[in-house]
Amino acid sequence: MPSAGNSRLLDEARRRDDLAPLTEYVRAFATDGVIHLNGNSLGPPRSGLAAELDRVVTGQWAPRQVQAWFKDGWLDLPRTVGDKLGTLLGAGPGQVVVAGETTSTTLFNALTAACRLRPDRPVLLIEAESFPTDLYIADSVAKLLDRELVVESRDGFDTYLRDNGSRVAAALAAPVDFRTGERREIRPTTALCHAVGAISVWDLSHATGVLPVDLDANAVDLAVGCGYKYLGGGPGAPAFTYVPIRLQPTVDFPLSGWHGHAKPFAMVQTFIPADDIDQARTGTPPLLSLVALNHALAPLVEVGIHELHRRSSELGEFFLECLADRSPELLGRLASPLDADRRGGHLALRVPQADKVEEALADSGVLVDARPPDLIRFAFAPLYVTHEQVANAVDALCRAVEGVQ
């Protein structure tokens, strides 16, 4: 376990932790003494997860087997979990579903549906800085539907919408840049899409559980996001889809699995989509993964998205405070906005040999993630990261950078 080189900052970290009510949640996570600042895909599970999975396996699956789908609410779990997620997303009931698909599959489904809502428009627009999967899926959808994929820079994205919006069927963006953490405000971009008649599609993977996105209030058209990262749903946790009630009568998803049918157990040959959010469902959901995600959501929902965001921002600011004290030169390598209001839940530094620094930090008990060519990301999950851990992580970072130079 690393120790902070600056006792004043370490004392201040402990003082802040003593005063912070959310510090109590840290003990509920199985961190095994490791500092988790990795924003890639997976944080620690809650300590009670094994017992919850055992409760479902031994208390429901074993005694009731196939009947548990009906007697224990398994069939409803995609919507049950979806509504819980809705409280973090600013979405009313019946507009979010966790169908059990991967983020890639869910994005393909939503992006194709968005283009189908504007069949007479030739362009699918996406930011060049998007997560690679988003670029890959957008390219595939464009080829499949014979649309033109336009890839624009962050600034060029809005300019293209203003100048060529009448040609755009759908515009895909993310509220948080996966590399730097820089925010894109949802409301103005969505309003710009609506002004030109385009469908707005948002990838919320790096925002969900740490940043208010207010989907209903911002009149978002379609959105997807993963169940891991800040939600902590576990390895390969299923993704979610948001479809507002106003679009549910007209949206047309390409993946027409039987669980999305209006009468799934009628077993008819013709697909008739459900008239609600269930139409975004496909095949039989991965029950145990949904149970794990449901378990992970409990404390997040209890705390609420605004307090989660406040706590994460506070930890990020303390990281920068410690870095300024310990190594002003490293602070000068900040690739993220200095203003906390312009960042999501993580920040990034440009460090030579970032992959080796990541390895050195892991050896010190600090988990971060490097991104080519020279970025190291530090994610501040609000329920299992403390100020003391942040102070120790900064000290370990400075020693790791010095060690690989």
Short mmCIF file of C-alpha atoms in Angstrom, two decimals:
data_model
loop_
_atom_site.label_atom_id
_atom_site.label_comp_id
_atom_site.label_asym_id
_atom_site.label_seq_id
_atom_site.Cartn_x
_atom_site.Cartn_y
_atom_site.Cartn_z
CA MET A 1 0.00 0.00 0.00
CA PRO A 2 1.45 3.39 -0.94
CA SER A 3 1.87 6.12 1.64
CA ALA A 4 1.55 9.84 1.03
CA GLY A 5 4.84 11.72 1.03
CA ASN A 6 3.21 14.92 2.26
CA SER A 7 1.84 14.51 5.78
CA ARG A 8 -0.09 17.78 5.60
CA LEU A 9 -2.10 16.60 2.60
CA LEU A 10 -2.58 13.18 4.15
CA ASP A 11 -3.92 14.76 7.33
CA GLU A 12 -6.22 16.96 5.24
CA ALA A 13 -7.41 13.91 3.28
CA ARG A 14 -8.32 12.09 6.48
CA ARG A 15 -10.10 15.15 7.83
CA ARG A 16 -12.23 15.39 4.68
CA ASP A 17 -13.01 11.69 4.78
CA ASP A 18 -14.09 11.95 8.41
CA LEU A 19 -16.52 14.71 7.48
CA ALA A 20 -17.88 13.08 4.31
CA PRO A 21 -20.99 10.88 4.80
CA LEU A 22 -20.26 8.88 1.63
CA THR A 23 -16.99 7.59 3.11
CA GLU A 24 -19.14 5.06 4.98
CA TYR A 25 -19.93 3.31 1.70
CA VAL A 26 -16.29 2.41 1.06
CA ARG A 27 -16.40 -0.41 3.60
CA ALA A 28 -19.18 -2.06 1.61
CA PHE A 29 -16.87 -2.78 -1.34
CA ALA A 30 -14.41 -5.66 -1.68
CA THR A 31 -11.36 -3.57 -2.62
CA ASP A 32 -8.81 -5.98 -1.09
CA GLY A 33 -6.66 -3.00 -0.08
CA VAL A 34 -6.24 -1.78 -3.66
CA ILE A 35 -6.91 1.80 -4.79
CA HIS A 36 -9.30 1.62 -7.76
CA LEU A 37 -8.93 4.61 -10.08
CA ASN A 38 -9.31 2.59 -13.27
CA GLY A 39 -11.97 4.07 -15.55
CA ASN A 40 -11.72 1.32 -18.13
CA SER A 41 -14.41 -1.20 -17.36
CA LEU A 42 -14.41 -2.73 -13.91
CA GLY A 43 -14.28 -1.61 -10.29
CA PRO A 44 -14.61 -3.70 -7.13
CA PRO A 45 -17.86 -5.55 -6.35
CA ARG A 46 -19.96 -4.80 -3.33
CA SER A 47 -19.11 -7.19 -0.52
CA GLY A 48 -22.58 -8.74 -0.48
CA LEU A 49 -22.65 -9.71 -4.17
CA ALA A 50 -21.72 -13.37 -3.63
CA ALA A 51 -24.51 -13.75 -1.09
CA GLU A 52 -27.01 -12.10 -3.46
CA LEU A 53 -26.06 -14.40 -6.32
CA ASP A 54 -26.27 -17.40 -4.00
CA ARG A 55 -29.73 -16.25 -2.87
CA VAL A 56 -30.93 -16.29 -6.47
CA VAL A 57 -29.21 -19.53 -7.42
CA THR A 58 -30.08 -21.58 -4.33
CA GLY A 59 -33.29 -19.84 -3.31
CA GLN A 60 -34.90 -19.34 -6.73
CA TRP A 61 -33.17 -21.18 -9.57
CA ALA A 62 -32.56 -24.48 -7.75
CA PRO A 63 -36.02 -25.00 -6.24
CA ARG A 64 -38.15 -23.45 -8.99
CA GLN A 65 -35.96 -23.79 -12.10
CA VAL A 66 -37.86 -22.60 -15.19
CA GLN A 67 -40.81 -21.43 -13.09
CA ALA A 68 -38.57 -18.80 -11.46
CA TRP A 69 -38.91 -16.69 -14.62
CA PHE A 70 -42.53 -16.14 -13.67
CA LYS A 71 -42.60 -16.60 -9.88
CA ASP A 72 -39.49 -14.61 -8.94
CA GLY A 73 -39.80 -11.65 -11.33
CA TRP A 74 -36.99 -12.72 -13.62
CA LEU A 75 -38.89 -11.78 -16.77
CA ASP A 76 -39.50 -8.29 -15.42
CA LEU A 77 -35.92 -7.69 -14.31
CA PRO A 78 -34.79 -5.90 -17.51
CA ARG A 79 -37.45 -3.25 -16.86
CA THR A 80 -37.04 -3.28 -13.08
CA VAL A 81 -33.34 -2.55 -13.42
CA GLY A 82 -34.08 -0.12 -16.24
CA ASP A 83 -36.38 1.96 -14.04
CA LYS A 84 -33.73 2.06 -11.32
CA LEU A 85 -31.24 3.29 -13.88
CA GLY A 86 -33.79 5.86 -14.96
CA THR A 87 -33.53 7.56 -11.57
CA LEU A 88 -29.81 8.12 -12.25
CA LEU A 89 -30.43 9.18 -15.85
CA GLY A 90 -33.27 11.61 -15.29
CA ALA A 91 -35.68 9.32 -17.14
CA GLY A 92 -39.22 8.54 -16.04
CA PRO A 93 -40.50 4.96 -15.62
CA GLY A 94 -40.94 2.77 -18.67
CA GLN A 95 -38.23 4.44 -20.79
CA VAL A 96 -35.07 2.48 -19.93
CA VAL A 97 -34.54 -1.24 -20.37
CA VAL A 98 -31.54 -3.52 -19.80
CA ALA A 99 -32.13 -6.03 -22.54
CA GLY A 100 -29.05 -8.10 -21.77
CA GLU A 101 -27.00 -7.17 -24.80
CA THR A 102 -23.45 -5.83 -25.01
CA THR A 103 -22.89 -2.09 -25.39
CA SER A 104 -21.86 -2.65 -29.02
CA THR A 105 -25.03 -4.56 -29.88
CA THR A 106 -27.21 -2.04 -28.06
CA LEU A 107 -25.57 0.87 -29.89
CA PHE A 108 -26.06 -0.89 -33.24
CA ASN A 109 -29.73 -1.38 -32.44
CA ALA A 110 -30.25 2.25 -31.42
CA LEU A 111 -28.23 3.81 -34.23
CA THR A 112 -29.97 1.77 -36.92
CA ALA A 113 -33.34 2.66 -35.42
CA ALA A 114 -32.38 6.34 -35.40
CA CYS A 115 -31.53 6.26 -39.10
CA ARG A 116 -34.79 4.45 -39.85
CA LEU A 117 -36.66 7.33 -38.22
CA ARG A 118 -35.21 9.61 -40.95
CA PRO A 119 -35.20 7.35 -44.03
CA ASP A 120 -34.93 10.23 -46.50
CA ARG A 121 -31.72 11.66 -45.04
CA PRO A 122 -28.33 10.40 -46.29
CA VAL A 123 -25.87 11.28 -43.48
CA LEU A 124 -24.90 9.63 -40.21
CA LEU A 125 -22.79 12.07 -38.18
CA ILE A 126 -20.29 11.19 -35.44
CA GLU A 127 -17.41 12.84 -33.59
CA ALA A 128 -13.88 11.82 -34.53
CA GLU A 129 -13.00 11.68 -30.82
CA SER A 130 -15.67 9.05 -30.12
CA PHE A 131 -14.88 5.75 -28.43
CA PRO A 132 -13.54 3.37 -31.12
CA THR A 133 -16.51 1.00 -30.86
CA ASP A 134 -18.86 3.89 -31.63
CA LEU A 135 -16.87 4.69 -34.77
CA TYR A 136 -16.82 1.04 -35.83
CA ILE A 137 -20.55 0.54 -35.26
CA ALA A 138 -21.44 3.82 -36.98
CA ASP A 139 -19.39 2.79 -40.01
CA SER A 140 -21.13 -0.59 -40.12
CA VAL A 141 -24.60 0.96 -39.83
CA ALA A 142 -23.79 3.46 -42.58
CA LYS A 143 -22.70 0.65 -44.90
CA LEU A 144 -25.72 -1.47 -44.05
CA LEU A 145 -28.21 1.34 -44.70
CA ASP A 146 -26.30 2.90 -47.58
CA ARG A 147 -25.76 6.14 -45.69
CA GLU A 148 -22.78 8.48 -45.77
CA LEU A 149 -20.75 8.43 -42.57
CA VAL A 150 -19.44 11.90 -41.73
CA VAL A 151 -16.74 12.02 -39.05
CA GLU A 152 -16.11 15.51 -37.69
CA SER A 153 -13.91 16.98 -34.99
CA ARG A 154 -15.48 18.13 -31.74
CA ASP A 155 -15.98 21.68 -33.02
CA GLY A 156 -16.72 20.55 -36.55
CA PHE A 157 -19.57 18.36 -35.29
CA ASP A 158 -21.75 21.33 -34.33
CA THR A 159 -20.69 23.31 -37.39
CA TYR A 160 -21.70 20.46 -39.68
CA LEU A 161 -25.09 20.22 -37.99
CA ARG A 162 -25.70 23.93 -38.45
CA ASP A 163 -24.55 24.01 -42.07
CA ASN A 164 -25.75 20.61 -43.32
CA GLY A 165 -28.34 19.54 -40.74
CA SER A 166 -31.08 18.92 -43.28
CA ARG A 167 -29.00 16.02 -44.61
CA VAL A 168 -28.35 14.40 -41.21
CA ALA A 169 -30.49 11.43 -40.20
CA ALA A 170 -28.82 10.80 -36.86
CA ALA A 171 -26.01 12.37 -34.86
CA LEU A 172 -24.07 10.28 -32.34
CA ALA A 173 -22.17 11.95 -29.50
CA ALA A 174 -21.04 11.32 -25.91
CA PRO A 175 -21.36 13.67 -22.94
CA VAL A 176 -17.85 12.72 -21.75
CA ASP A 177 -14.74 12.32 -23.90
CA PHE A 178 -13.42 8.86 -23.03
CA ARG A 179 -9.81 10.02 -23.21
CA THR A 180 -9.71 13.43 -21.53
CA GLY A 181 -12.99 13.50 -19.61
CA GLU A 182 -14.02 16.74 -21.33
CA ARG A 183 -17.78 17.27 -21.26
CA ARG A 184 -20.14 17.94 -24.12
CA GLU A 185 -23.34 19.49 -22.85
CA ILE A 186 -26.34 17.38 -23.83
CA ARG A 187 -28.99 20.09 -23.95
CA PRO A 188 -27.52 22.43 -26.64
CA THR A 189 -26.37 19.59 -28.90
CA THR A 190 -29.74 17.85 -28.68
CA ALA A 191 -31.53 21.16 -29.31
CA LEU A 192 -29.36 21.72 -32.38
CA CYS A 193 -30.28 18.25 -33.67
CA HIS A 194 -33.96 19.00 -33.19
CA ALA A 195 -33.64 22.39 -34.88
CA VAL A 196 -32.44 20.69 -38.06
CA GLY A 197 -34.71 17.64 -37.74
CA ALA A 198 -31.98 15.09 -36.90
CA ILE A 199 -32.25 12.30 -34.31
CA SER A 200 -29.89 12.69 -31.36
CA VAL A 201 -28.21 9.51 -30.09
CA TRP A 202 -26.04 9.58 -26.97
CA ASP A 203 -23.50 7.07 -25.68
CA LEU A 204 -23.64 7.54 -21.90
CA SER A 205 -21.08 4.88 -20.98
CA HIS A 206 -18.58 7.29 -19.39
CA ALA A 207 -21.25 9.41 -17.72
CA THR A 208 -23.81 7.05 -16.19
CA GLY A 209 -23.62 6.94 -12.41
CA VAL A 210 -21.30 9.92 -12.07
CA LEU A 211 -22.80 12.77 -14.12
CA PRO A 212 -26.38 14.09 -14.31
CA VAL A 213 -27.60 13.68 -17.89
CA ASP A 214 -31.31 14.56 -17.43
CA LEU A 215 -32.50 12.64 -20.49
CA ASP A 216 -36.17 13.63 -20.21
CA ALA A 217 -35.51 17.29 -19.44
CA ASN A 218 -33.00 17.52 -22.28
CA ALA A 219 -35.44 15.88 -24.73
CA VAL A 220 -32.90 13.26 -25.79
CA ASP A 221 -34.14 10.99 -28.58
CA LEU A 222 -32.20 7.75 -28.00
CA ALA A 223 -29.40 6.78 -25.65
CA VAL A 224 -27.38 3.74 -24.68
CA GLY A 225 -24.80 2.97 -22.02
CA CYS A 226 -22.88 0.16 -20.37
CA GLY A 227 -23.53 -1.50 -17.03
CA TYR A 228 -19.93 -1.49 -15.85
CA LYS A 229 -17.61 1.51 -15.32
CA TYR A 230 -19.21 3.74 -12.67
CA LEU A 231 -22.23 1.46 -12.24
CA GLY A 232 -19.99 -1.40 -11.14
CA GLY A 233 -22.24 -4.10 -12.58
CA GLY A 234 -19.37 -6.54 -13.07
CA PRO A 235 -17.40 -8.00 -15.97
CA GLY A 236 -19.44 -7.83 -19.14
CA ALA A 237 -22.42 -6.26 -17.37
CA PRO A 238 -25.28 -5.76 -19.86
CA ALA A 239 -25.99 -2.41 -21.50
CA PHE A 240 -29.15 -0.33 -21.40
CA THR A 241 -31.31 1.51 -23.92
CA TYR A 242 -33.32 4.68 -23.41
CA VAL A 243 -36.34 5.39 -25.60
CA PRO A 244 -38.64 8.25 -24.56
CA ILE A 245 -42.35 7.53 -24.52
CA ARG A 246 -42.88 10.02 -27.36
CA LEU A 247 -40.80 7.86 -29.73
CA GLN A 248 -41.92 4.40 -28.61
CA PRO A 249 -44.85 4.25 -31.08
CA THR A 250 -42.58 4.96 -34.08
CA VAL A 251 -39.10 3.60 -33.33
CA ASP A 252 -38.16 0.51 -35.37
CA PHE A 253 -35.32 -1.61 -33.98
CA PRO A 254 -33.49 -3.95 -36.36
CA LEU A 255 -32.92 -6.69 -33.76
CA SER A 256 -36.42 -8.11 -33.49
CA GLY A 257 -35.96 -10.85 -30.91
CA TRP A 258 -38.86 -12.67 -29.34
CA HIS A 259 -38.68 -10.81 -26.01
CA GLY A 260 -39.37 -7.61 -27.93
CA HIS A 261 -42.60 -9.03 -29.34
CA ALA A 262 -45.97 -7.69 -28.25
CA LYS A 263 -46.94 -11.26 -27.27
CA PRO A 264 -43.67 -13.18 -26.86
CA PHE A 265 -45.26 -16.40 -25.68
CA ALA A 266 -47.76 -16.55 -28.54
CA MET A 267 -44.90 -17.92 -30.68
CA VAL A 268 -46.34 -16.48 -33.91
CA GLN A 269 -44.29 -16.30 -37.11
CA THR A 270 -44.67 -12.54 -37.69
CA PHE A 271 -42.88 -10.02 -35.49
CA ILE A 272 -45.15 -7.42 -33.91
CA PRO A 273 -43.15 -5.10 -31.65
CA ALA A 274 -44.30 -4.35 -28.13
CA ASP A 275 -45.85 -0.92 -27.85
CA ASP A 276 -43.60 0.15 -24.97
CA ILE A 277 -39.94 -0.02 -23.94
CA ASP A 278 -40.04 -3.82 -24.16
CA GLN A 279 -39.66 -3.50 -27.94
CA ALA A 280 -35.94 -2.77 -27.27
CA ARG A 281 -35.55 -6.24 -25.76
CA THR A 282 -34.22 -9.10 -27.88
CA GLY A 283 -33.50 -12.57 -26.56
CA THR A 284 -33.62 -14.21 -23.15
CA PRO A 285 -31.83 -11.88 -20.71
CA PRO A 286 -28.68 -13.02 -18.84
CA LEU A 287 -30.33 -13.37 -15.46
CA LEU A 288 -27.27 -13.57 -13.21
CA SER A 289 -25.66 -10.55 -14.88
CA LEU A 290 -28.86 -8.60 -14.32
CA VAL A 291 -28.91 -9.67 -10.68
CA ALA A 292 -25.34 -8.43 -10.26
CA LEU A 293 -26.15 -5.10 -11.91
CA ASN A 294 -29.28 -4.71 -9.82
CA HIS A 295 -27.21 -5.33 -6.69
CA ALA A 296 -24.63 -2.75 -7.75
CA LEU A 297 -27.26 -0.08 -8.36
CA ALA A 298 -28.74 -0.11 -4.85
CA PRO A 299 -26.30 2.31 -3.15
CA LEU A 300 -26.06 4.52 -6.25
CA VAL A 301 -29.81 4.99 -6.33
CA GLU A 302 -29.86 5.53 -2.59
CA VAL A 303 -27.29 8.32 -2.77
CA GLY A 304 -28.65 9.96 -5.93
CA ILE A 305 -26.90 11.25 -9.03
CA HIS A 306 -26.31 14.82 -7.85
CA GLU A 307 -24.53 13.75 -4.67
CA LEU A 308 -22.57 11.14 -6.62
CA HIS A 309 -21.46 13.83 -9.05
CA ARG A 310 -20.54 16.24 -6.25
CA ARG A 311 -18.42 13.60 -4.51
CA SER A 312 -16.62 12.55 -7.70
CA SER A 313 -15.83 16.17 -8.58
CA GLU A 314 -14.53 16.77 -5.06
CA LEU A 315 -12.19 13.78 -5.31
CA GLY A 316 -10.94 14.94 -8.72
CA GLU A 317 -10.24 18.43 -7.40
CA PHE A 318 -8.35 16.99 -4.45
CA PHE A 319 -6.27 14.90 -6.85
CA LEU A 320 -5.22 18.08 -8.66
CA GLU A 321 -4.56 19.84 -5.36
CA CYS A 322 -2.26 17.02 -4.27
CA LEU A 323 -0.56 16.95 -7.66
CA ALA A 324 0.07 20.70 -7.59
CA ASP A 325 1.73 20.31 -4.21
CA ARG A 326 3.69 17.16 -5.00
CA SER A 327 4.66 17.76 -8.65
CA PRO A 328 3.68 21.00 -10.44
CA GLU A 329 5.47 19.65 -13.53
CA LEU A 330 3.06 16.70 -13.71
CA LEU A 331 0.09 19.01 -13.20
CA GLY A 332 1.27 20.86 -16.30
CA ARG A 333 0.69 17.65 -18.23
CA LEU A 334 -3.04 17.71 -17.53
CA ALA A 335 -4.95 16.79 -20.72
CA SER A 336 -8.37 17.39 -19.16
CA PRO A 337 -10.12 20.71 -18.57
CA LEU A 338 -8.92 22.34 -15.36
CA ASP A 339 -12.46 23.48 -14.60
CA ALA A 340 -14.32 20.68 -12.80
CA ASP A 341 -17.60 21.76 -14.39
CA ARG A 342 -16.16 20.90 -17.79
CA ARG A 343 -15.12 17.36 -16.79
CA GLY A 344 -16.89 14.09 -16.22
CA GLY A 345 -15.79 11.63 -13.56
CA HIS A 346 -12.22 11.17 -14.73
CA LEU A 347 -9.20 13.19 -15.74
CA ALA A 348 -6.10 12.38 -17.76
CA LEU A 349 -2.41 13.27 -17.79
CA ARG A 350 -0.02 13.10 -20.73
CA VAL A 351 2.91 11.06 -19.49
CA PRO A 352 5.75 9.51 -21.54
CA GLN A 353 5.77 5.71 -21.36
CA ALA A 354 2.27 5.77 -19.93
CA ASP A 355 1.91 1.99 -20.15
CA LYS A 356 5.00 1.46 -17.99
CA VAL A 357 3.76 4.01 -15.46
CA GLU A 358 0.46 2.13 -15.33
CA GLU A 359 2.33 -1.11 -14.60
CA ALA A 360 4.40 0.54 -11.88
CA LEU A 361 1.28 1.94 -10.26
CA ALA A 362 -0.37 -1.49 -10.32
CA ASP A 363 2.67 -2.90 -8.53
CA SER A 364 2.10 -0.19 -5.88
CA GLY A 365 -1.54 -1.15 -5.42
CA VAL A 366 -3.04 1.64 -7.54
CA LEU A 367 -5.14 0.63 -10.56
CA VAL A 368 -5.37 3.19 -13.38
CA ASP A 369 -5.51 2.79 -17.16
CA ALA A 370 -3.32 4.08 -19.98
CA ARG A 371 -4.62 5.15 -23.38
CA PRO A 372 -2.39 5.48 -26.47
CA PRO A 373 -0.23 7.25 -27.14
CA ASP A 374 0.59 8.87 -23.79
CA LEU A 375 -2.52 9.26 -21.61
CA ILE A 376 -3.12 7.91 -18.13
CA ARG A 377 -6.70 8.17 -16.85
CA PHE A 378 -7.75 8.49 -13.23
CA ALA A 379 -11.43 7.81 -12.53
CA PHE A 380 -13.04 8.91 -9.27
CA ALA A 381 -15.87 6.54 -8.48
CA PRO A 382 -17.74 8.26 -5.66
CA LEU A 383 -18.61 5.29 -3.44
CA TYR A 384 -15.35 3.35 -3.13
CA VAL A 385 -12.64 6.04 -3.47
CA THR A 386 -11.55 8.20 -0.54
CA HIS A 387 -9.49 11.37 -0.20
CA GLU A 388 -6.80 9.40 1.60
CA GLN A 389 -6.61 6.98 -1.31
CA VAL A 390 -6.31 9.92 -3.71
CA ALA A 391 -3.42 11.39 -1.71
CA ASN A 392 -1.66 8.02 -1.68
CA ALA A 393 -2.30 7.54 -5.40
CA VAL A 394 -0.73 10.90 -6.27
CA ASP A 395 2.36 10.02 -4.23
CA ALA A 396 2.57 6.63 -5.97
CA LEU A 397 2.11 8.32 -9.36
CA CYS A 398 4.99 10.72 -8.79
CA ARG A 399 7.28 7.89 -7.71
CA ALA A 400 6.22 5.77 -10.69
CA VAL A 401 6.90 8.57 -13.19
CA GLU A 402 10.29 9.21 -11.63
CA GLY A 403 11.05 5.50 -11.72
CA VAL A 404 10.45 4.99 -15.46
CA GLN A 405 12.25 8.13 -16.66
#
